[in-house]
JSON list of N, CA and C in Angstrom, two decimals:
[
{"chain": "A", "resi": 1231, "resn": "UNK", "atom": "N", "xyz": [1.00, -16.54, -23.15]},
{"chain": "A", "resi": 1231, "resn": "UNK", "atom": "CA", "xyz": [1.22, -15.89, -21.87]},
{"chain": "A", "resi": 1231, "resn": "UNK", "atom": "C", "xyz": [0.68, -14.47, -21.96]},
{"chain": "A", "resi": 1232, "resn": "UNK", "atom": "N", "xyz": [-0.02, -13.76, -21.08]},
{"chain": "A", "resi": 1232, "resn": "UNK", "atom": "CA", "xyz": [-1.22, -12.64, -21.10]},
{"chain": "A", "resi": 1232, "resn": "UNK", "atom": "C", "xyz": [-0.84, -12.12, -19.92]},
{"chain": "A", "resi": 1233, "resn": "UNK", "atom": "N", "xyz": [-0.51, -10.88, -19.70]},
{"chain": "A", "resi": 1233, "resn": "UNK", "atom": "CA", "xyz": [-0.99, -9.93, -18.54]},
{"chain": "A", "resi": 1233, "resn": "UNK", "atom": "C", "xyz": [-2.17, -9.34, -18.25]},
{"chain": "A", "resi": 1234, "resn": "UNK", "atom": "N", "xyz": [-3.30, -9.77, -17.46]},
{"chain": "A", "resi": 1234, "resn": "UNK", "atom": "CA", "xyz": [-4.35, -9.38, -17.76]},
{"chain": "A", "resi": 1234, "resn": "UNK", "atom": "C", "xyz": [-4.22, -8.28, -17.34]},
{"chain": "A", "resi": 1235, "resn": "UNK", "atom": "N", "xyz": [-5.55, -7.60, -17.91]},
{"chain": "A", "resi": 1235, "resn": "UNK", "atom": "CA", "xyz": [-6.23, -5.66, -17.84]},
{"chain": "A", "resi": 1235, "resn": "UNK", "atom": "C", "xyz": [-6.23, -6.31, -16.31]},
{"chain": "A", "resi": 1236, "resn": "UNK", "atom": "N", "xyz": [-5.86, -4.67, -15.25]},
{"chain": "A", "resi": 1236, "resn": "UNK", "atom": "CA", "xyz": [-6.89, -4.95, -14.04]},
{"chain": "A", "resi": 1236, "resn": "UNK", "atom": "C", "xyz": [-8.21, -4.74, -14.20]},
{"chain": "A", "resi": 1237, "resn": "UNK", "atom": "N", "xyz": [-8.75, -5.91, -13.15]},
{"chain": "A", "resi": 1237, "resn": "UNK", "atom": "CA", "xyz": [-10.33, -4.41, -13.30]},
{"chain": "A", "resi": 1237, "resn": "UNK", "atom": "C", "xyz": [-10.48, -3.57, -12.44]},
{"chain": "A", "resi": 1238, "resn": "UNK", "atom": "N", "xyz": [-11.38, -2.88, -12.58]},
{"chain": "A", "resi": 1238, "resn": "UNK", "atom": "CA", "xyz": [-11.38, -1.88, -12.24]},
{"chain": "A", "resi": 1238, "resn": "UNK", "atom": "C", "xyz": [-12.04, -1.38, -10.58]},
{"chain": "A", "resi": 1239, "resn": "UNK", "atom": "N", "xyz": [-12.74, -2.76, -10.37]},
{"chain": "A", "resi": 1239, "resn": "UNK", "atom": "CA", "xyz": [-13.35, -3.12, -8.87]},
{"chain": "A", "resi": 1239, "resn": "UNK", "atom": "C", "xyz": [-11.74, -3.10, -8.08]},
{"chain": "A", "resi": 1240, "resn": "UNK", "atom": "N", "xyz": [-10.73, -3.95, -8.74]},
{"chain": "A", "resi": 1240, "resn": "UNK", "atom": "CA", "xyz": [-9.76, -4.30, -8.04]},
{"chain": "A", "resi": 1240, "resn": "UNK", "atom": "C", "xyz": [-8.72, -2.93, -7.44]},
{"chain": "A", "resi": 1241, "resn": "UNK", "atom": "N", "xyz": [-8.52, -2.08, -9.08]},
{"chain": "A", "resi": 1241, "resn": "UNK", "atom": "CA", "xyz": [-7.95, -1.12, -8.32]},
{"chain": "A", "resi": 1241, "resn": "UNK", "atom": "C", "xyz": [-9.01, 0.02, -7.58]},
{"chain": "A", "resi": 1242, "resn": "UNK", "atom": "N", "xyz": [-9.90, -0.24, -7.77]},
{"chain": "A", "resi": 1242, "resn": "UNK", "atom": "CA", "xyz": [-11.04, 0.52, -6.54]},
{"chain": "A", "resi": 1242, "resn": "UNK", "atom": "C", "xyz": [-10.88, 0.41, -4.87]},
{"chain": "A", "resi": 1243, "resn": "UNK", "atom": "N", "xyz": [-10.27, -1.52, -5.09]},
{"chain": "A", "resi": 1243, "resn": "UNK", "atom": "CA", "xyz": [-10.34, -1.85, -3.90]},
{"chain": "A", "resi": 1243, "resn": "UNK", "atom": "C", "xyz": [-8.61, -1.41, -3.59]},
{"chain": "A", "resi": 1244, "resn": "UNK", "atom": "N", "xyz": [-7.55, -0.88, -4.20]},
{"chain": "A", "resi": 1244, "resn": "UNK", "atom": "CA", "xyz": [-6.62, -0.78, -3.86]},
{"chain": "A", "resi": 1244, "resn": "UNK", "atom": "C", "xyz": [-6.39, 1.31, -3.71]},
{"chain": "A", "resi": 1245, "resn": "UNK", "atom": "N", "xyz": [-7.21, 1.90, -3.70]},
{"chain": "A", "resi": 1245, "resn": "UNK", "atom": "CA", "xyz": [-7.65, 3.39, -4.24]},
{"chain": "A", "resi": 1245, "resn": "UNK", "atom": "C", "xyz": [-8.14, 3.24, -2.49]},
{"chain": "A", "resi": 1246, "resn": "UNK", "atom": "N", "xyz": [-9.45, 2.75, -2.04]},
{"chain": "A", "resi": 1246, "resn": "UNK", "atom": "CA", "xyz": [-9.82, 2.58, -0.74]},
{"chain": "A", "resi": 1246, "resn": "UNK", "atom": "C", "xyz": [-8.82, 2.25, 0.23]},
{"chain": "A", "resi": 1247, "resn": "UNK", "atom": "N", "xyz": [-7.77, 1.38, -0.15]},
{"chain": "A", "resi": 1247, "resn": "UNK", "atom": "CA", "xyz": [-7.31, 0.93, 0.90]},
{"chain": "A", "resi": 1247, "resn": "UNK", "atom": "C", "xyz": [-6.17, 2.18, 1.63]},
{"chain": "A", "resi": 1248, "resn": "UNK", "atom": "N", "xyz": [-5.95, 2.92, 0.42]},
{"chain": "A", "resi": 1248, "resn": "UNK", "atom": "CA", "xyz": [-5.19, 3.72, 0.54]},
{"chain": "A", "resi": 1248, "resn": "UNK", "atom": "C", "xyz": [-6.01, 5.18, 1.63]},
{"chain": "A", "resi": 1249, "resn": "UNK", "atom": "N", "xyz": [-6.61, 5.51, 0.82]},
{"chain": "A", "resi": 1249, "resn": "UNK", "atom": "CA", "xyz": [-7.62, 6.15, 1.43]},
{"chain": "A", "resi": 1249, "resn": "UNK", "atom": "C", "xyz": [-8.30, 5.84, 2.68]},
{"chain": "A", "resi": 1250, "resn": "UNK", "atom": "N", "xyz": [-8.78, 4.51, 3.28]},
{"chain": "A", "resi": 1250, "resn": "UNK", "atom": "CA", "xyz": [-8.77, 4.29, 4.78]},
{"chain": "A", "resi": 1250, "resn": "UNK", "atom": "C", "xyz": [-7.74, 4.54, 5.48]},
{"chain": "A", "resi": 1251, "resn": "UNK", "atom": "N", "xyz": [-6.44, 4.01, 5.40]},
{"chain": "A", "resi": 1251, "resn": "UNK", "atom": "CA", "xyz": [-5.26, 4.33, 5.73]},
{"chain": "A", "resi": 1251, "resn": "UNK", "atom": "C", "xyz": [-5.04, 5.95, 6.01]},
{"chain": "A", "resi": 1252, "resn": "UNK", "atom": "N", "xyz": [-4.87, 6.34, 5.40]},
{"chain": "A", "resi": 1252, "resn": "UNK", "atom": "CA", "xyz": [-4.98, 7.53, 5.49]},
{"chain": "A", "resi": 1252, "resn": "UNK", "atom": "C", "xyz": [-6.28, 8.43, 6.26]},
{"chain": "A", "resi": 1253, "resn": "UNK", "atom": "N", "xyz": [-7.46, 8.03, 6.14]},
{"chain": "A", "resi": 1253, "resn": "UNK", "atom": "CA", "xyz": [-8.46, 8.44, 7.02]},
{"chain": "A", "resi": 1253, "resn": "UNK", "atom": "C", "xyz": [-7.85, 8.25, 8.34]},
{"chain": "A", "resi": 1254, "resn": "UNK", "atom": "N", "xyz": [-7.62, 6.80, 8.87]},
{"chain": "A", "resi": 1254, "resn": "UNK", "atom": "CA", "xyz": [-7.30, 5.91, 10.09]},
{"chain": "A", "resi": 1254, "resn": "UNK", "atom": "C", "xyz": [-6.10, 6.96, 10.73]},
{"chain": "A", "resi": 1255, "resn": "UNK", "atom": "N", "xyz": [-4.82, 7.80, 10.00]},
{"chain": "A", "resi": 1255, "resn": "UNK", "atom": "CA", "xyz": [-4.20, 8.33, 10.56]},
{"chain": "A", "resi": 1255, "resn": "UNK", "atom": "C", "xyz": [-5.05, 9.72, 10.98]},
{"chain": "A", "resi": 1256, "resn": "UNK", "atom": "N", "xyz": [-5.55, 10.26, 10.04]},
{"chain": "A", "resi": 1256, "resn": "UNK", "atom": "CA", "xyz": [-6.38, 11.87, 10.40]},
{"chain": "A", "resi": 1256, "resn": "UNK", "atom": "C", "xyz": [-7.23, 11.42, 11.72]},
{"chain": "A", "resi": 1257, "resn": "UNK", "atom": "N", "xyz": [-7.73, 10.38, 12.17]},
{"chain": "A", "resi": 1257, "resn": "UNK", "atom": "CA", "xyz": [-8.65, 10.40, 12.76]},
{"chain": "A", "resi": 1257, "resn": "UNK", "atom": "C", "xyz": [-7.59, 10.64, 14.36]},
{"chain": "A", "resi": 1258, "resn": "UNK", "atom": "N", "xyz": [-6.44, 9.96, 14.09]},
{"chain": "A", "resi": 1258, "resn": "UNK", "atom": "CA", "xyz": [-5.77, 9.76, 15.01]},
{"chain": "A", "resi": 1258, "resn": "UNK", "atom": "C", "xyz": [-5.04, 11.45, 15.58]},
{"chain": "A", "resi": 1259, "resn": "UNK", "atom": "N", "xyz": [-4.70, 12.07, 14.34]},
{"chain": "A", "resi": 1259, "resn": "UNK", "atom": "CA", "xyz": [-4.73, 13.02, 14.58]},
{"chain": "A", "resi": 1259, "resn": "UNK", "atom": "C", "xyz": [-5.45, 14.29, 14.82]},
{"chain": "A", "resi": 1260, "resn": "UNK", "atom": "N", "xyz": [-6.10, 14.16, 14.57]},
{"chain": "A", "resi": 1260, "resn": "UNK", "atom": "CA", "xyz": [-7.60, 14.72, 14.76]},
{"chain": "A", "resi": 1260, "resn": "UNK", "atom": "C", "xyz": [-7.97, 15.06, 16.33]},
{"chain": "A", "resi": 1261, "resn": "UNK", "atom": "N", "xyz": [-8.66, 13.13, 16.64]},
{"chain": "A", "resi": 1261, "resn": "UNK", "atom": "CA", "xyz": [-8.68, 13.18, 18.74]},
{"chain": "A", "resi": 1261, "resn": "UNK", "atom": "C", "xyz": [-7.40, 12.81, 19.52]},
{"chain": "A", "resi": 1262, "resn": "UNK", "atom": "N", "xyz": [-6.38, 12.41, 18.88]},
{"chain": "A", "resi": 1262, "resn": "UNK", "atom": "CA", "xyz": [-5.45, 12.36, 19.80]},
{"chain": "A", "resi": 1262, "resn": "UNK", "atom": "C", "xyz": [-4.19, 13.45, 19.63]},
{"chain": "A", "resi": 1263, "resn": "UNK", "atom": "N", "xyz": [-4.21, 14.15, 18.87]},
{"chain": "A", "resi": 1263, "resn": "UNK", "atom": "CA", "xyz": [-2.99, 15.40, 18.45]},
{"chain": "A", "resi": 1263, "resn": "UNK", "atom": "C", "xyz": [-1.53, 14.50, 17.60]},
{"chain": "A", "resi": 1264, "resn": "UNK", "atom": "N", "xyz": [-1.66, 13.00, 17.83]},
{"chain": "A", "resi": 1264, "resn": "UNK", "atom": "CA", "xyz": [-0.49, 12.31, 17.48]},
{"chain": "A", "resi": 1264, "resn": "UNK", "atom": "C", "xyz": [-1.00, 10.99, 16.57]},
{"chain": "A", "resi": 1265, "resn": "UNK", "atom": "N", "xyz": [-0.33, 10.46, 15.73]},
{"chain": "A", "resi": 1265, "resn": "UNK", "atom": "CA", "xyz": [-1.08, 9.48, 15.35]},
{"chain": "A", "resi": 1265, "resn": "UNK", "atom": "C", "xyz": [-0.20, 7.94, 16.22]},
{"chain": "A", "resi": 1266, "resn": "UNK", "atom": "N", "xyz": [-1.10, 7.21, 16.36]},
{"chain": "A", "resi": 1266, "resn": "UNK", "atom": "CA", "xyz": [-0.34, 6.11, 17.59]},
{"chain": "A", "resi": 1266, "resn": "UNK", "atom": "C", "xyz": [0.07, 5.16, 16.54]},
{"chain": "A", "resi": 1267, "resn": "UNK", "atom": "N", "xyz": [1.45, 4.39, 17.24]},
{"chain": "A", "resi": 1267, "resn": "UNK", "atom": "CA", "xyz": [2.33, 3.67, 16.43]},
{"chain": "A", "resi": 1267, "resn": "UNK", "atom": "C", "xyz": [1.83, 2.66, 16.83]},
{"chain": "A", "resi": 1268, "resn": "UNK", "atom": "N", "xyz": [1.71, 1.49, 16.90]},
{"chain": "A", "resi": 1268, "resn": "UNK", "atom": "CA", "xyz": [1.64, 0.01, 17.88]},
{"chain": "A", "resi": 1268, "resn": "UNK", "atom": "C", "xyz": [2.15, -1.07, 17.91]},
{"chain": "A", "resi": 1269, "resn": "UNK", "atom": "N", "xyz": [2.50, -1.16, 15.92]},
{"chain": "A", "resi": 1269, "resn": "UNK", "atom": "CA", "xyz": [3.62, -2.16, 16.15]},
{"chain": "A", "resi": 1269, "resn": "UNK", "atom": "C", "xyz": [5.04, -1.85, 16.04]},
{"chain": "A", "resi": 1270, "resn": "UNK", "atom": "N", "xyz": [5.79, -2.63, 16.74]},
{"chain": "A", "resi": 1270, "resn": "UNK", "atom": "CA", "xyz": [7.06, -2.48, 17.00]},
{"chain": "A", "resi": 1270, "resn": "UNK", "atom": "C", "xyz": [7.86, -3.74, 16.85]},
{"chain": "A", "resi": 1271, "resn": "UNK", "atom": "N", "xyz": [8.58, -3.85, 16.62]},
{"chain": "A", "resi": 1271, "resn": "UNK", "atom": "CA", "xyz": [9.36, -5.38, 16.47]},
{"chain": "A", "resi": 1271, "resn": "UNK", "atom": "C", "xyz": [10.96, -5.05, 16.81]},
{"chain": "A", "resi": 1272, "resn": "UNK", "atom": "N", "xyz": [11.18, -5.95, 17.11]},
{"chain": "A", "resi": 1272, "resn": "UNK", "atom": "CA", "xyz": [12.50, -6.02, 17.75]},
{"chain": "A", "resi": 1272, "resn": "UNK", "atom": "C", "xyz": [13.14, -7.44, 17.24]},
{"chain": "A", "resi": 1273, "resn": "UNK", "atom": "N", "xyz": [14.27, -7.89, 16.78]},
{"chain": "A", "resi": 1273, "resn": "UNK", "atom": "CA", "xyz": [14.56, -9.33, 16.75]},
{"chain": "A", "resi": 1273, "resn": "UNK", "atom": "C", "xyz": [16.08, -8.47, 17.29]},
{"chain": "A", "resi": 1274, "resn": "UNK", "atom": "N", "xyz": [16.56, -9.11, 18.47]},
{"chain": "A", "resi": 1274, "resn": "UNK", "atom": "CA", "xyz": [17.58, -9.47, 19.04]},
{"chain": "A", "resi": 1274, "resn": "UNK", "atom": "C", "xyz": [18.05, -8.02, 19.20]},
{"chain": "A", "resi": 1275, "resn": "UNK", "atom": "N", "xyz": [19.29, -6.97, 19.04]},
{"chain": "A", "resi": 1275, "resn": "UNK", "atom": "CA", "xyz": [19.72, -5.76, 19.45]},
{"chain": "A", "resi": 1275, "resn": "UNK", "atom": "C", "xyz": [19.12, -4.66, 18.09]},
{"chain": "A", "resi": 1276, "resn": "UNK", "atom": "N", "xyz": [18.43, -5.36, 17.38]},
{"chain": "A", "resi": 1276, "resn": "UNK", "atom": "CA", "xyz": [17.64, -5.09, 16.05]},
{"chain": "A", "resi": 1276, "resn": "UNK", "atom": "C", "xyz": [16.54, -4.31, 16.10]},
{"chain": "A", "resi": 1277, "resn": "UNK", "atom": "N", "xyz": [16.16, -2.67, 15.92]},
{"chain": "A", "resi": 1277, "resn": "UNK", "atom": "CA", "xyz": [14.94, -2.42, 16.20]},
{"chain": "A", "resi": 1277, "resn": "UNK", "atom": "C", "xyz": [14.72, -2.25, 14.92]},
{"chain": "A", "resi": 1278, "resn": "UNK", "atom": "N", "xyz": [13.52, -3.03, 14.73]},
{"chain": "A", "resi": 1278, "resn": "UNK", "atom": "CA", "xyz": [12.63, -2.52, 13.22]},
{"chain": "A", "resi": 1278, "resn": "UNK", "atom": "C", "xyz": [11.95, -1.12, 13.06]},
{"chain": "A", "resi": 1279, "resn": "UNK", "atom": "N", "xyz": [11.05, -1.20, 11.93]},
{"chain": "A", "resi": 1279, "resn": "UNK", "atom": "CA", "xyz": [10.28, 0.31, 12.40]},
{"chain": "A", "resi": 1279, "resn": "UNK", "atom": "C", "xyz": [8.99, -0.23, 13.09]},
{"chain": "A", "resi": 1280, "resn": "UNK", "atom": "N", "xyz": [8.60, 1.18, 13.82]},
{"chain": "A", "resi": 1280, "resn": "UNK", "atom": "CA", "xyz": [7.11, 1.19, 14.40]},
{"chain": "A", "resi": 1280, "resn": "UNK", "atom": "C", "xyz": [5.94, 1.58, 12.96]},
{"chain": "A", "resi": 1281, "resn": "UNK", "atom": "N", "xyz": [4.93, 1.16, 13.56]},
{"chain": "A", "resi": 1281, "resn": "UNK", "atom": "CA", "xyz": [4.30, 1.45, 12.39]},
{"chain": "A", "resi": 1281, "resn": "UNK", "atom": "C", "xyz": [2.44, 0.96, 12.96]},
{"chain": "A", "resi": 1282, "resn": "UNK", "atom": "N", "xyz": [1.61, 1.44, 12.28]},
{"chain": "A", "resi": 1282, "resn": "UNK", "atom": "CA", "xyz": [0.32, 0.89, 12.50]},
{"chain": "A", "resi": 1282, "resn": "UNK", "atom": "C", "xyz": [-0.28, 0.23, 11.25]},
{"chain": "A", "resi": 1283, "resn": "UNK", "atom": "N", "xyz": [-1.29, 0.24, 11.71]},
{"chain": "A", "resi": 1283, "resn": "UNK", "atom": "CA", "xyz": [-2.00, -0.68, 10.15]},
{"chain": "A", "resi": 1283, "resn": "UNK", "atom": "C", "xyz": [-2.08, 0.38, 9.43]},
{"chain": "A", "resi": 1284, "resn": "UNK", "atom": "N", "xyz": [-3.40, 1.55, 9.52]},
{"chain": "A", "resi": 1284, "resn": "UNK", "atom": "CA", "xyz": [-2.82, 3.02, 9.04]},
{"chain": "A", "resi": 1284, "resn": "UNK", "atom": "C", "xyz": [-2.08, 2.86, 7.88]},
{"chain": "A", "resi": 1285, "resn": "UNK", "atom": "N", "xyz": [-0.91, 2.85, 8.36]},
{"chain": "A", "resi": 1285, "resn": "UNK", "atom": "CA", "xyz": [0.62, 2.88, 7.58]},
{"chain": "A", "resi": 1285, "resn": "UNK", "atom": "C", "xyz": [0.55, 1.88, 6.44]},
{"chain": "A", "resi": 1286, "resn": "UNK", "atom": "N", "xyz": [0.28, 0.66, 7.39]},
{"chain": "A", "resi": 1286, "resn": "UNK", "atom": "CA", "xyz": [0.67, -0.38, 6.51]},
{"chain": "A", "resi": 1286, "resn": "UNK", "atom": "C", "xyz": [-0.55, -0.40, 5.03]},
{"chain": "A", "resi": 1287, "resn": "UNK", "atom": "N", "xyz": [-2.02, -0.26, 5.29]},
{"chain": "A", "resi": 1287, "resn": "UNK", "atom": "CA", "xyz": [-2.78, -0.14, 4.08]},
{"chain": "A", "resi": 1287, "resn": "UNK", "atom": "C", "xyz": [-2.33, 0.94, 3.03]},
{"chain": "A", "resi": 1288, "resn": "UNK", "atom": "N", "xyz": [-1.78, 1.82, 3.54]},
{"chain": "A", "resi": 1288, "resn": "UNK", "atom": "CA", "xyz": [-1.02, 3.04, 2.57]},
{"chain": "A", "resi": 1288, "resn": "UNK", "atom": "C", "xyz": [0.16, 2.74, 1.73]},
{"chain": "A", "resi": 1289, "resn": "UNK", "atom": "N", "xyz": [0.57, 2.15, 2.45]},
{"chain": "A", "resi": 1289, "resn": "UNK", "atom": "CA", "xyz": [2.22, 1.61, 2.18]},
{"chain": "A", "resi": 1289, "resn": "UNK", "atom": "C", "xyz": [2.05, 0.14, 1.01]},
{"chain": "A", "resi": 1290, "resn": "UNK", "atom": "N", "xyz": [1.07, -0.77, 1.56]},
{"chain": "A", "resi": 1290, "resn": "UNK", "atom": "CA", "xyz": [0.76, -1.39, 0.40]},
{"chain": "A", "resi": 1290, "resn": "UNK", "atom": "C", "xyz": [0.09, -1.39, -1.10]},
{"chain": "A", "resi": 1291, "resn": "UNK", "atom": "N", "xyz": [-1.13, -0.70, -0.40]},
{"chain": "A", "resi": 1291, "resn": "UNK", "atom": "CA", "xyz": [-2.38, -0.40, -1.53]},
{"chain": "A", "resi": 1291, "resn": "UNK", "atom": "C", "xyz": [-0.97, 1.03, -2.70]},
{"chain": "A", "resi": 1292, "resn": "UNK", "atom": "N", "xyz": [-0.27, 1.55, -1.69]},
{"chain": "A", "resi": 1292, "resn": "UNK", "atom": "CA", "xyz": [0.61, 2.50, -3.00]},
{"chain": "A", "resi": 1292, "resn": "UNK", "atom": "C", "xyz": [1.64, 1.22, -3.51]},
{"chain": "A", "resi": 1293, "resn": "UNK", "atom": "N", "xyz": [2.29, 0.53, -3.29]},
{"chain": "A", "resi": 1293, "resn": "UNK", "atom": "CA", "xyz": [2.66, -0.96, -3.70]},
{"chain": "A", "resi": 1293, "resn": "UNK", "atom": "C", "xyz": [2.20, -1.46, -4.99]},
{"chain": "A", "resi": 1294, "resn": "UNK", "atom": "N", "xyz": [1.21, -1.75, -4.54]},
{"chain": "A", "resi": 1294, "resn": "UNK", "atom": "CA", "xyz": [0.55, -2.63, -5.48]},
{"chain": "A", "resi": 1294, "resn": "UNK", "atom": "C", "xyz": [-0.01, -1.64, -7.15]},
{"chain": "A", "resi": 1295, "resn": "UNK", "atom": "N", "xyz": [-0.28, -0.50, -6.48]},
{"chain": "A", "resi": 1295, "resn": "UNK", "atom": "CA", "xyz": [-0.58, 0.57, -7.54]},
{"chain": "A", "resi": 1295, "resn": "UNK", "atom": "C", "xyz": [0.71, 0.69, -8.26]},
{"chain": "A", "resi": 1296, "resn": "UNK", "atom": "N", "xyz": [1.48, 0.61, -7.54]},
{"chain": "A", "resi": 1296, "resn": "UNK", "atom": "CA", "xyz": [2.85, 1.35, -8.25]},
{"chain": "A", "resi": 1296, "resn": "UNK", "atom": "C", "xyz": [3.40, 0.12, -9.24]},
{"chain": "A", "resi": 1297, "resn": "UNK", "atom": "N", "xyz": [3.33, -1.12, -8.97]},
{"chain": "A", "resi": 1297, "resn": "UNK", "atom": "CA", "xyz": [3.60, -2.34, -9.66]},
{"chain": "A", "resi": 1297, "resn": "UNK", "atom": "C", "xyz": [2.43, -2.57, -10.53]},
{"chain": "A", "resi": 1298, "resn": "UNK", "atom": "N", "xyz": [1.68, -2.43, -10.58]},
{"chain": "A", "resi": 1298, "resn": "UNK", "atom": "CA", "xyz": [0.57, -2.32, -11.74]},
{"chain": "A", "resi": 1298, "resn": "UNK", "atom": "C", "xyz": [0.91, -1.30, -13.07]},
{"chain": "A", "resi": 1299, "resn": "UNK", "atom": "N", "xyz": [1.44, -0.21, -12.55]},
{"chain": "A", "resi": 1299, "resn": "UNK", "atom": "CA", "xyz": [0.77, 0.88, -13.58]},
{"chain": "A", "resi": 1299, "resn": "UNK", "atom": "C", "xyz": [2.29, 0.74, -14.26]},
{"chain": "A", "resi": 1300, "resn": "UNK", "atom": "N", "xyz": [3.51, 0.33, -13.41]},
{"chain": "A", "resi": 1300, "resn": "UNK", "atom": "CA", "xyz": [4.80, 0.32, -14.16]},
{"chain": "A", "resi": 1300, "resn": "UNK", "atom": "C", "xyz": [4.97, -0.97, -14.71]},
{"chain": "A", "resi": 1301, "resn": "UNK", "atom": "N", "xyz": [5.16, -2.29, -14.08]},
{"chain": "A", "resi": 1301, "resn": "UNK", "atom": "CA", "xyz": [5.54, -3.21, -14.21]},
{"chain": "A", "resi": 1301, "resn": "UNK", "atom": "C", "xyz": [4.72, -3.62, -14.97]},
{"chain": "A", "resi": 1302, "resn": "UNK", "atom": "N", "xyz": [3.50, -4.02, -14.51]},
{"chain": "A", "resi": 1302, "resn": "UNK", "atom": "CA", "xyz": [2.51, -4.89, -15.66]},
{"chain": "A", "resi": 1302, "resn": "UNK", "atom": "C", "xyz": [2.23, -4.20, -16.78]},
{"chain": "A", "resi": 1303, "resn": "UNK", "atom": "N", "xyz": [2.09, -2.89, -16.78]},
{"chain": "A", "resi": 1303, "resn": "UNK", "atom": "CA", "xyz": [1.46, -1.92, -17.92]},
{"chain": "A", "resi": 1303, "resn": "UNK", "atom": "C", "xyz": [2.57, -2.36, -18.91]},
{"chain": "A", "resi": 1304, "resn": "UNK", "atom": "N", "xyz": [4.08, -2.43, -18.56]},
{"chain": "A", "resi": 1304, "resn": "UNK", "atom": "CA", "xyz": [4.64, -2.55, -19.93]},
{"chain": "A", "resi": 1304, "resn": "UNK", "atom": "C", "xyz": [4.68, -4.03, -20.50]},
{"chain": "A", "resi": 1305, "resn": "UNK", "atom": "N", "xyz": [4.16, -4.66, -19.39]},
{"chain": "A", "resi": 1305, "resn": "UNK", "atom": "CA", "xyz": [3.79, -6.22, -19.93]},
{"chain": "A", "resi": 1305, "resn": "UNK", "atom": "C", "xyz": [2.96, -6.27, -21.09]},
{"chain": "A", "resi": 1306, "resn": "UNK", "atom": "N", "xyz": [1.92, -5.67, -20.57]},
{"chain": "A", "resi": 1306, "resn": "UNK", "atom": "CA", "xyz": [0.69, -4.94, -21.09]},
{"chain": "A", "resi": 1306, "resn": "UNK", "atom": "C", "xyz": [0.65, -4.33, -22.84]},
{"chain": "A", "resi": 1307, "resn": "UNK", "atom": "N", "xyz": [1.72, -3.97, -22.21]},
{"chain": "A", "resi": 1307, "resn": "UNK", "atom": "CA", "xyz": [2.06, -2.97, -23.93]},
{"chain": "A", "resi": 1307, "resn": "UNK", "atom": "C", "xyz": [2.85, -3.97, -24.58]},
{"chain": "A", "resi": 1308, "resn": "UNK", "atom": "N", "xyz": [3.70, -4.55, -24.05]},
{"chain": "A", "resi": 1308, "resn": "UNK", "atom": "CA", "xyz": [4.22, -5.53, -24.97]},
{"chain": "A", "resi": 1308, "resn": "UNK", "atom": "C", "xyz": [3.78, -6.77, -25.65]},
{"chain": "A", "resi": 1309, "resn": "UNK", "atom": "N", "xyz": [2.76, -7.33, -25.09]},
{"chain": "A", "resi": 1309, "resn": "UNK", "atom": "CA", "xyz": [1.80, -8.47, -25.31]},
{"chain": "A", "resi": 1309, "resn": "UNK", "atom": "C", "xyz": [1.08, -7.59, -26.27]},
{"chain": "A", "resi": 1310, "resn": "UNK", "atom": "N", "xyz": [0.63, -6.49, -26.63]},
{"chain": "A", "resi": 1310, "resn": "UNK", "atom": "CA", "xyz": [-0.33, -5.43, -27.50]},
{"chain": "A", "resi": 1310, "resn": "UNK", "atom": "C", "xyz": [0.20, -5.68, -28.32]},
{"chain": "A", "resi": 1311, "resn": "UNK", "atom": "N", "xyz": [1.65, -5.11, -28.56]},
{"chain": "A", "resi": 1311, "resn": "UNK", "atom": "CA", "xyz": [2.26, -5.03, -29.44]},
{"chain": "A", "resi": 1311, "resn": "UNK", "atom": "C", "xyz": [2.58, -6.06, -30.69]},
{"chain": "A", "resi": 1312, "resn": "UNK", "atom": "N", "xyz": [2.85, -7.45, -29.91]},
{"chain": "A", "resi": 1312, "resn": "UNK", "atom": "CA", "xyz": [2.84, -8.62, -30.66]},
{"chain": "A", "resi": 1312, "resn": "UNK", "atom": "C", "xyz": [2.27, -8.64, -31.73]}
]
């Protein structure tokens, strides 16, 4: 059983995603003075949060970074170690 290395295309592609996200809000703030929310969800007297994609590529791509460099890395080190 192996935790593989990432490569390095992958967290490139998770470095960008973050970074569009973040562009996607400046831009918003930028020509519109506000950045726009769009989704919204509701289930029954339940309001979720608002949020845009924006958000959401930031919110994941830091996700996925953050479970890489903690979680797997000590996988990582421990499979080394063996």
């Amino acid at each position: 059983r192996s935790t593989p290395k990432p490569s390095s295309a992958a967290s490139d592609v998770y470095k960008r995603q973050i970074l569009a996200g973040a562009i996607g809000n400046l831009i918003d703030r930028l020509f519109l003075g506000e950045v726009v929310d769009f989704l919204d969800f509701m289930i029954g007297d339940l309001h979720w949060y608002v949020f845009n994609l924006a958000d959401s590529y930031v919110t994941i791509g830091m996700g996925i970074i953050l479970y890489d460099s903690i979680i797997l890395e000590k996988k990582r080190q421990a499979i080394s170690n063996e």
